[in-house]
């Protein structure tokens, strides 16, 4: 069902949204479905299956597992016969500093954030035989790294680099596939709620608000609106671009 007064049209487009069980992913899935897309929400948590609420379909998936992507490919091919869009949104956050971080923490974050996005892009390139659009969810931390999110910031910077590499590959191969990234700042999600706790959390939250053009944290719906635009034909001349949606935090 298309939202009144909005031009974005994704009617009939088949789009996967990873990490679609909550937060930004759920908001993106809902927005895309409202614009007429046929949405597959994947998430590692089966309890996040709320198909009836979002107008989308649920697929249980571990984005860091290649076999899980193979299963999703078979599902999409068998049911829809094509893929038009992919939002690589699934990600995790662990607070760490350069002194305190461990290889175990680093690898845990990289497995989901970077390997999951890499596998998603590879899967999309196989499925998008008639062209399409990939949107990778990175972070403002990729542009403005902080002292307490070393591994997370590195993972998101890698996603920006990967986005450019995929875009370049698709141009060279004349594949008619675009690949862009969204770099959100502080957004009100269940993950950020878990992050903004403990010593100094209140001060951090206030610093994020003070650096925002709205004086508040972002809303998932604000990220979803940009994702819908990038997936649509309205963004046909955009590829390889990291789009900052951070209220001005990175200035």
PDB file of C-alpha atoms in Angstrom:
ATOM      1  CA  UNK A   1       0.000   0.000   0.000  1.00  0.00           C
ATOM      2  CA  UNK A   2       1.590   3.241  -1.175  1.00  0.00           C
ATOM      3  CA  UNK A   3       1.722   6.097   1.310  1.00  0.00           C
ATOM      4  CA  UNK A   4      -0.278   9.131   0.257  1.00  0.00           C
ATOM      5  CA  UNK A   5       1.670  12.078  -1.096  1.00  0.00           C
ATOM      6  CA  UNK A   6       4.920  10.186  -1.542  1.00  0.00           C
ATOM      7  CA  UNK A   7       6.474   9.587  -4.942  1.00  0.00           C
ATOM      8  CA  UNK A   8       8.645   6.579  -4.161  1.00  0.00           C
ATOM      9  CA  UNK A   9       7.213   3.541  -5.920  1.00  0.00           C
ATOM     10  CA  UNK A  10       8.543   0.055  -5.249  1.00  0.00           C
ATOM     11  CA  UNK A  11       5.451  -1.827  -6.384  1.00  0.00           C
ATOM     12  CA  UNK A  12       6.234  -5.448  -7.222  1.00  0.00           C
ATOM     13  CA  UNK A  13       9.905  -5.165  -6.239  1.00  0.00           C
ATOM     14  CA  UNK A  14      11.274  -8.138  -4.284  1.00  0.00           C
ATOM     15  CA  UNK A  15      13.544  -6.850  -1.531  1.00  0.00           C
ATOM     16  CA  UNK A  16      15.424  -8.572   1.298  1.00  0.00           C
ATOM     17  CA  UNK A  17      16.033  -6.700   4.551  1.00  0.00           C
ATOM     18  CA  UNK A  18      18.469  -8.431   6.918  1.00  0.00           C
ATOM     19  CA  UNK A  19      18.190  -7.787  10.631  1.00  0.00           C
ATOM     20  CA  UNK A  20      14.578  -6.928   9.937  1.00  0.00           C
ATOM     21  CA  UNK A  21      13.222  -8.055  13.278  1.00  0.00           C
ATOM     22  CA  UNK A  22      13.531  -4.751  15.108  1.00  0.00           C
ATOM     23  CA  UNK A  23      14.903  -1.231  15.075  1.00  0.00           C
ATOM     24  CA  UNK A  24      16.073   0.226  11.771  1.00  0.00           C
ATOM     25  CA  UNK A  25      15.561  -3.056   9.897  1.00  0.00           C
ATOM     26  CA  UNK A  26      11.931  -3.365  10.979  1.00  0.00           C
ATOM     27  CA  UNK A  27      11.272   0.276  10.057  1.00  0.00           C
ATOM     28  CA  UNK A  28      12.820  -0.229   6.622  1.00  0.00           C
ATOM     29  CA  UNK A  29      10.771  -3.390   5.992  1.00  0.00           C
ATOM     30  CA  UNK A  30       7.583  -1.589   6.981  1.00  0.00           C
ATOM     31  CA  UNK A  31       8.373   1.416   4.770  1.00  0.00           C
ATOM     32  CA  UNK A  32       9.198  -0.741   1.750  1.00  0.00           C
ATOM     33  CA  UNK A  33       6.024  -2.780   2.138  1.00  0.00           C
ATOM     34  CA  UNK A  34       4.030   0.464   2.357  1.00  0.00           C
ATOM     35  CA  UNK A  35       5.529   1.464  -0.993  1.00  0.00           C
ATOM     36  CA  UNK A  36       4.351  -1.780  -2.592  1.00  0.00           C
ATOM     37  CA  UNK A  37       7.458  -3.955  -2.295  1.00  0.00           C
ATOM     38  CA  UNK A  38       7.369  -7.678  -1.572  1.00  0.00           C
ATOM     39  CA  UNK A  39       9.652  -7.776   1.458  1.00  0.00           C
ATOM     40  CA  UNK A  40      11.557 -10.683   2.975  1.00  0.00           C
ATOM     41  CA  UNK A  41      12.708  -9.796   6.487  1.00  0.00           C
ATOM     42  CA  UNK A  42      15.525 -12.008   7.685  1.00  0.00           C
ATOM     43  CA  UNK A  43      16.668 -12.188  11.293  1.00  0.00           C
ATOM     44  CA  UNK A  44      18.578 -14.624  13.463  1.00  0.00           C
ATOM     45  CA  UNK A  45      15.880 -14.413  16.142  1.00  0.00           C
ATOM     46  CA  UNK A  46      12.803 -16.490  15.271  1.00  0.00           C
ATOM     47  CA  UNK A  47      10.827 -14.651  17.951  1.00  0.00           C
ATOM     48  CA  UNK A  48      11.016 -11.521  15.792  1.00  0.00           C
ATOM     49  CA  UNK A  49       8.684 -13.127  13.237  1.00  0.00           C
ATOM     50  CA  UNK A  50       5.759 -10.680  13.055  1.00  0.00           C
ATOM     51  CA  UNK A  51       4.728 -11.072   9.432  1.00  0.00           C
ATOM     52  CA  UNK A  52       1.179  -9.988  10.005  1.00  0.00           C
ATOM     53  CA  UNK A  53       2.272  -6.679  11.526  1.00  0.00           C
ATOM     54  CA  UNK A  54       4.664  -5.520   8.832  1.00  0.00           C
ATOM     55  CA  UNK A  55       3.152  -6.815   5.600  1.00  0.00           C
ATOM     56  CA  UNK A  56       6.303  -8.806   4.895  1.00  0.00           C
ATOM     57  CA  UNK A  57       7.592 -12.360   5.059  1.00  0.00           C
ATOM     58  CA  UNK A  58      10.032 -13.670   7.642  1.00  0.00           C
ATOM     59  CA  UNK A  59      13.087 -15.845   7.027  1.00  0.00           C
ATOM     60  CA  UNK A  60      15.287 -17.057   9.869  1.00  0.00           C
ATOM     61  CA  UNK A  61      18.905 -16.359   8.930  1.00  0.00           C
ATOM     62  CA  UNK A  62      22.400 -16.067  10.344  1.00  0.00           C
ATOM     63  CA  UNK A  63      24.013 -13.539   8.001  1.00  0.00           C
ATOM     64  CA  UNK A  64      27.517 -14.667   8.944  1.00  0.00           C
ATOM     65  CA  UNK A  65      26.850 -18.208   7.713  1.00  0.00           C
ATOM     66  CA  UNK A  66      27.286 -18.832   3.952  1.00  0.00           C
ATOM     67  CA  UNK A  67      24.905 -21.811   4.040  1.00  0.00           C
ATOM     68  CA  UNK A  68      22.202 -19.588   5.507  1.00  0.00           C
ATOM     69  CA  UNK A  69      22.539 -17.262   2.528  1.00  0.00           C
ATOM     70  CA  UNK A  70      22.345 -20.246   0.189  1.00  0.00           C
ATOM     71  CA  UNK A  71      19.071 -21.258   1.839  1.00  0.00           C
ATOM     72  CA  UNK A  72      17.691 -17.743   1.463  1.00  0.00           C
ATOM     73  CA  UNK A  73      18.714 -17.682  -2.207  1.00  0.00           C
ATOM     74  CA  UNK A  74      16.837 -20.930  -2.839  1.00  0.00           C
ATOM     75  CA  UNK A  75      13.782 -19.539  -1.065  1.00  0.00           C
ATOM     76  CA  UNK A  76      13.760 -16.292  -3.045  1.00  0.00           C
ATOM     77  CA  UNK A  77      14.378 -18.049  -6.361  1.00  0.00           C
ATOM     78  CA  UNK A  78      11.691 -20.637  -5.712  1.00  0.00           C
ATOM     79  CA  UNK A  79       9.011 -18.233  -4.525  1.00  0.00           C
ATOM     80  CA  UNK A  80       9.703 -15.018  -6.440  1.00  0.00           C
ATOM     81  CA  UNK A  81      12.058 -15.954  -9.272  1.00  0.00           C
ATOM     82  CA  UNK A  82      14.020 -12.720  -8.886  1.00  0.00           C
ATOM     83  CA  UNK A  83      15.528 -10.186  -6.506  1.00  0.00           C
ATOM     84  CA  UNK A  84      15.343  -6.426  -7.028  1.00  0.00           C
ATOM     85  CA  UNK A  85      16.766  -5.053  -3.800  1.00  0.00           C
ATOM     86  CA  UNK A  86      18.800  -5.937  -0.736  1.00  0.00           C
ATOM     87  CA  UNK A  87      19.291  -4.002   2.484  1.00  0.00           C
ATOM     88  CA  UNK A  88      22.272  -5.344   4.432  1.00  0.00           C
ATOM     89  CA  UNK A  89      21.139  -4.061   7.816  1.00  0.00           C
ATOM     90  CA  UNK A  90      21.999  -6.870  10.254  1.00  0.00           C
ATOM     91  CA  UNK A  91      24.714  -5.812  12.662  1.00  0.00           C
ATOM     92  CA  UNK A  92      25.954  -5.969  16.223  1.00  0.00           C
ATOM     93  CA  UNK A  93      27.707  -3.520  18.546  1.00  0.00           C
ATOM     94  CA  UNK A  94      30.160  -4.195  21.354  1.00  0.00           C
ATOM     95  CA  UNK A  95      31.759  -1.265  23.204  1.00  0.00           C
ATOM     96  CA  UNK A  96      35.546  -1.502  23.231  1.00  0.00           C
ATOM     97  CA  UNK A  97      38.682   0.623  23.270  1.00  0.00           C
ATOM     98  CA  UNK A  98      41.942  -0.048  21.465  1.00  0.00           C
ATOM     99  CA  UNK A  99      43.484  -1.135  24.765  1.00  0.00           C
ATOM    100  CA  UNK A 100      40.631  -3.257  26.058  1.00  0.00           C
ATOM    101  CA  UNK A 101      39.374  -4.947  22.898  1.00  0.00           C
ATOM    102  CA  UNK A 102      40.117  -8.587  22.231  1.00  0.00           C
ATOM    103  CA  UNK A 103      40.539 -10.584  19.060  1.00  0.00           C
ATOM    104  CA  UNK A 104      37.434 -12.529  20.071  1.00  0.00           C
ATOM    105  CA  UNK A 105      35.337  -9.350  20.229  1.00  0.00           C
ATOM    106  CA  UNK A 106      36.825  -8.058  16.991  1.00  0.00           C
ATOM    107  CA  UNK A 107      36.090 -11.312  15.162  1.00  0.00           C
ATOM    108  CA  UNK A 108      32.545 -11.502  16.538  1.00  0.00           C
ATOM    109  CA  UNK A 109      31.759  -8.034  15.194  1.00  0.00           C
ATOM    110  CA  UNK A 110      33.489  -8.604  11.867  1.00  0.00           C
ATOM    111  CA  UNK A 111      31.668 -11.896  11.304  1.00  0.00           C
ATOM    112  CA  UNK A 112      28.261 -10.259  11.433  1.00  0.00           C
ATOM    113  CA  UNK A 113      28.900  -6.718  10.245  1.00  0.00           C
ATOM    114  CA  UNK A 114      31.497  -7.266   7.530  1.00  0.00           C
ATOM    115  CA  UNK A 115      31.288 -10.922   6.516  1.00  0.00           C
ATOM    116  CA  UNK A 116      27.480 -10.773   6.649  1.00  0.00           C
ATOM    117  CA  UNK A 117      27.451  -7.739   4.357  1.00  0.00           C
ATOM    118  CA  UNK A 118      30.006  -9.299   2.005  1.00  0.00           C
ATOM    119  CA  UNK A 119      27.973 -12.498   1.734  1.00  0.00           C
ATOM    120  CA  UNK A 120      24.823 -10.465   1.167  1.00  0.00           C
ATOM    121  CA  UNK A 121      26.388  -8.516  -1.677  1.00  0.00           C
ATOM    122  CA  UNK A 122      27.641 -11.733  -3.290  1.00  0.00           C
ATOM    123  CA  UNK A 123      24.179 -13.263  -2.996  1.00  0.00           C
ATOM    124  CA  UNK A 124      22.525 -10.188  -4.489  1.00  0.00           C
ATOM    125  CA  UNK A 125      24.896 -10.195  -7.460  1.00  0.00           C
ATOM    126  CA  UNK A 126      23.870 -13.781  -8.188  1.00  0.00           C
ATOM    127  CA  UNK A 127      20.138 -13.094  -7.844  1.00  0.00           C
ATOM    128  CA  UNK A 128      19.825  -9.682  -9.508  1.00  0.00           C
ATOM    129  CA  UNK A 129      19.962 -10.943 -13.074  1.00  0.00           C
ATOM    130  CA  UNK A 130      17.892  -7.997 -14.313  1.00  0.00           C
ATOM    131  CA  UNK A 131      19.601  -5.313 -12.274  1.00  0.00           C
ATOM    132  CA  UNK A 132      18.763  -3.935  -8.871  1.00  0.00           C
ATOM    133  CA  UNK A 133      19.878  -1.928  -5.874  1.00  0.00           C
ATOM    134  CA  UNK A 134      21.902  -2.831  -2.778  1.00  0.00           C
ATOM    135  CA  UNK A 135      21.836  -0.656   0.342  1.00  0.00           C
ATOM    136  CA  UNK A 136      24.401  -1.371   3.046  1.00  0.00           C
ATOM    137  CA  UNK A 137      23.820   0.043   6.521  1.00  0.00           C
ATOM    138  CA  UNK A 138      27.134   1.423   7.764  1.00  0.00           C
ATOM    139  CA  UNK A 139      27.456   4.115  10.452  1.00  0.00           C
ATOM    140  CA  UNK A 140      28.632   7.651  11.091  1.00  0.00           C
ATOM    141  CA  UNK A 141      31.299   5.859  13.157  1.00  0.00           C
ATOM    142  CA  UNK A 142      32.875   4.911   9.827  1.00  0.00           C
ATOM    143  CA  UNK A 143      33.537   8.612   9.218  1.00  0.00           C
ATOM    144  CA  UNK A 144      34.016   9.860  12.771  1.00  0.00           C
ATOM    145  CA  UNK A 145      35.416   7.016  14.875  1.00  0.00           C
ATOM    146  CA  UNK A 146      35.087   7.168  18.630  1.00  0.00           C
ATOM    147  CA  UNK A 147      37.443   5.910  21.357  1.00  0.00           C
ATOM    148  CA  UNK A 148      34.940   3.380  22.737  1.00  0.00           C
ATOM    149  CA  UNK A 149      33.783   1.682  19.530  1.00  0.00           C
ATOM    150  CA  UNK A 150      37.022   0.628  17.876  1.00  0.00           C
ATOM    151  CA  UNK A 151      35.941  -2.709  16.423  1.00  0.00           C
ATOM    152  CA  UNK A 152      32.477  -1.453  15.486  1.00  0.00           C
ATOM    153  CA  UNK A 153      33.879   1.631  13.758  1.00  0.00           C
ATOM    154  CA  UNK A 154      36.393  -0.479  11.840  1.00  0.00           C
ATOM    155  CA  UNK A 155      33.637  -2.811  10.690  1.00  0.00           C
ATOM    156  CA  UNK A 156      31.479   0.036   9.432  1.00  0.00           C
ATOM    157  CA  UNK A 157      34.416   1.666   7.637  1.00  0.00           C
ATOM    158  CA  UNK A 158      34.978  -1.670   5.894  1.00  0.00           C
ATOM    159  CA  UNK A 159      31.323  -1.639   4.779  1.00  0.00           C
ATOM    160  CA  UNK A 160      31.796   1.784   3.171  1.00  0.00           C
ATOM    161  CA  UNK A 161      34.859   0.488   1.327  1.00  0.00           C
ATOM    162  CA  UNK A 162      32.995  -2.652   0.255  1.00  0.00           C
ATOM    163  CA  UNK A 163      30.097  -0.535  -0.998  1.00  0.00           C
ATOM    164  CA  UNK A 164      32.408   1.390  -3.317  1.00  0.00           C
ATOM    165  CA  UNK A 165      34.068  -1.832  -4.513  1.00  0.00           C
ATOM    166  CA  UNK A 166      30.727  -3.447  -5.353  1.00  0.00           C
ATOM    167  CA  UNK A 167      29.525  -0.313  -7.136  1.00  0.00           C
ATOM    168  CA  UNK A 168      32.726  -0.189  -9.203  1.00  0.00           C
ATOM    169  CA  UNK A 169      32.436  -3.887 -10.080  1.00  0.00           C
ATOM    170  CA  UNK A 170      28.856  -3.453 -11.248  1.00  0.00           C
ATOM    171  CA  UNK A 171      29.741  -0.458 -13.414  1.00  0.00           C
ATOM    172  CA  UNK A 172      32.656  -2.306 -15.019  1.00  0.00           C
ATOM    173  CA  UNK A 173      30.477  -5.348 -15.677  1.00  0.00           C
ATOM    174  CA  UNK A 174      27.503  -3.271 -16.915  1.00  0.00           C
ATOM    175  CA  UNK A 175      25.291  -5.174 -14.469  1.00  0.00           C
ATOM    176  CA  UNK A 176      22.777  -2.365 -13.879  1.00  0.00           C
ATOM    177  CA  UNK A 177      23.152  -2.880 -10.125  1.00  0.00           C
ATOM    178  CA  UNK A 178      23.659   0.071  -7.813  1.00  0.00           C
ATOM    179  CA  UNK A 179      25.267  -0.189  -4.374  1.00  0.00           C
ATOM    180  CA  UNK A 180      25.083   2.604  -1.801  1.00  0.00           C
ATOM    181  CA  UNK A 181      25.525   2.872   1.951  1.00  0.00           C
ATOM    182  CA  UNK A 182      23.629   4.707   4.671  1.00  0.00           C
ATOM    183  CA  UNK A 183      25.658   5.966   7.627  1.00  0.00           C
ATOM    184  CA  UNK A 184      23.260   6.642  10.525  1.00  0.00           C
ATOM    185  CA  UNK A 185      24.254   8.566  13.601  1.00  0.00           C
ATOM    186  CA  UNK A 186      22.610   7.986  16.981  1.00  0.00           C
ATOM    187  CA  UNK A 187      19.195   6.434  16.376  1.00  0.00           C
ATOM    188  CA  UNK A 188      16.600   5.341  18.934  1.00  0.00           C
ATOM    189  CA  UNK A 189      16.618   1.547  18.602  1.00  0.00           C
ATOM    190  CA  UNK A 190      16.713  -1.439  20.965  1.00  0.00           C
ATOM    191  CA  UNK A 191      20.442  -1.758  20.184  1.00  0.00           C
ATOM    192  CA  UNK A 192      21.178   1.854  21.080  1.00  0.00           C
ATOM    193  CA  UNK A 193      19.091   1.483  24.232  1.00  0.00           C
ATOM    194  CA  UNK A 194      21.388  -1.350  25.278  1.00  0.00           C
ATOM    195  CA  UNK A 195      24.411   0.744  24.322  1.00  0.00           C
ATOM    196  CA  UNK A 196      23.446   3.907  26.173  1.00  0.00           C
ATOM    197  CA  UNK A 197      23.643   2.369  29.649  1.00  0.00           C
ATOM    198  CA  UNK A 198      26.295   2.280  32.324  1.00  0.00           C
ATOM    199  CA  UNK A 199      28.834   4.899  33.393  1.00  0.00           C
ATOM    200  CA  UNK A 200      28.858   7.961  31.155  1.00  0.00           C
ATOM    201  CA  UNK A 201      25.858   6.799  29.118  1.00  0.00           C
ATOM    202  CA  UNK A 202      23.677   9.772  29.991  1.00  0.00           C
ATOM    203  CA  UNK A 203      26.458  12.177  29.046  1.00  0.00           C
ATOM    204  CA  UNK A 204      27.005  10.352  25.737  1.00  0.00           C
ATOM    205  CA  UNK A 205      23.307  10.499  24.892  1.00  0.00           C
ATOM    206  CA  UNK A 206      23.258  14.220  25.634  1.00  0.00           C
ATOM    207  CA  UNK A 207      26.329  14.810  23.456  1.00  0.00           C
ATOM    208  CA  UNK A 208      24.556  13.047  20.593  1.00  0.00           C
ATOM    209  CA  UNK A 209      21.499  15.250  21.064  1.00  0.00           C
ATOM    210  CA  UNK A 210      23.609  18.397  21.280  1.00  0.00           C
ATOM    211  CA  UNK A 211      25.299  17.495  17.966  1.00  0.00           C
ATOM    212  CA  UNK A 212      21.962  16.914  16.217  1.00  0.00           C
ATOM    213  CA  UNK A 213      20.151  19.397  13.993  1.00  0.00           C
ATOM    214  CA  UNK A 214      16.873  18.324  15.639  1.00  0.00           C
ATOM    215  CA  UNK A 215      18.198  18.267  19.194  1.00  0.00           C
ATOM    216  CA  UNK A 216      17.213  14.616  19.446  1.00  0.00           C
ATOM    217  CA  UNK A 217      18.378  11.154  18.433  1.00  0.00           C
ATOM    218  CA  UNK A 218      17.276   9.965  15.023  1.00  0.00           C
ATOM    219  CA  UNK A 219      14.227   7.822  14.424  1.00  0.00           C
ATOM    220  CA  UNK A 220      14.318   4.482  12.560  1.00  0.00           C
ATOM    221  CA  UNK A 221      11.691   5.862  10.193  1.00  0.00           C
ATOM    222  CA  UNK A 222      14.120   8.601   9.120  1.00  0.00           C
ATOM    223  CA  UNK A 223      16.688   5.999   8.074  1.00  0.00           C
ATOM    224  CA  UNK A 224      13.956   3.941   6.403  1.00  0.00           C
ATOM    225  CA  UNK A 225      12.929   6.893   4.226  1.00  0.00           C
ATOM    226  CA  UNK A 226      16.468   7.204   2.841  1.00  0.00           C
ATOM    227  CA  UNK A 227      16.679   3.450   2.231  1.00  0.00           C
ATOM    228  CA  UNK A 228      13.410   3.509   0.277  1.00  0.00           C
ATOM    229  CA  UNK A 229      14.735   6.350  -1.865  1.00  0.00           C
ATOM    230  CA  UNK A 230      18.028   4.563  -2.612  1.00  0.00           C
ATOM    231  CA  UNK A 231      16.177   1.408  -3.604  1.00  0.00           C
ATOM    232  CA  UNK A 232      13.885   3.281  -5.966  1.00  0.00           C
ATOM    233  CA  UNK A 233      14.381   4.466  -9.527  1.00  0.00           C
ATOM    234  CA  UNK A 234      14.538   8.014  -8.177  1.00  0.00           C
ATOM    235  CA  UNK A 235      18.127   7.248  -7.152  1.00  0.00           C
ATOM    236  CA  UNK A 236      19.031   5.744 -10.525  1.00  0.00           C
ATOM    237  CA  UNK A 237      22.127   7.967 -10.905  1.00  0.00           C
ATOM    238  CA  UNK A 238      23.520   7.229  -7.424  1.00  0.00           C
ATOM    239  CA  UNK A 239      26.003   4.458  -6.723  1.00  0.00           C
ATOM    240  CA  UNK A 240      29.029   3.942  -4.501  1.00  0.00           C
ATOM    241  CA  UNK A 241      27.872   6.718  -2.169  1.00  0.00           C
ATOM    242  CA  UNK A 242      27.980   6.674   1.672  1.00  0.00           C
ATOM    243  CA  UNK A 243      24.980   8.810   2.673  1.00  0.00           C
ATOM    244  CA  UNK A 244      25.326  10.373   6.116  1.00  0.00           C
ATOM    245  CA  UNK A 245      22.018  10.481   8.018  1.00  0.00           C
ATOM    246  CA  UNK A 246      23.357  11.594  11.385  1.00  0.00           C
ATOM    247  CA  UNK A 247      21.758  14.943  12.145  1.00  0.00           C
ATOM    248  CA  UNK A 248      25.128  16.616  11.703  1.00  0.00           C
ATOM    249  CA  UNK A 249      27.063  14.477  14.180  1.00  0.00           C
ATOM    250  CA  UNK A 250      30.004  13.972  11.807  1.00  0.00           C
ATOM    251  CA  UNK A 251      30.491  17.698  11.142  1.00  0.00           C
TER     252      UNK A 251
END
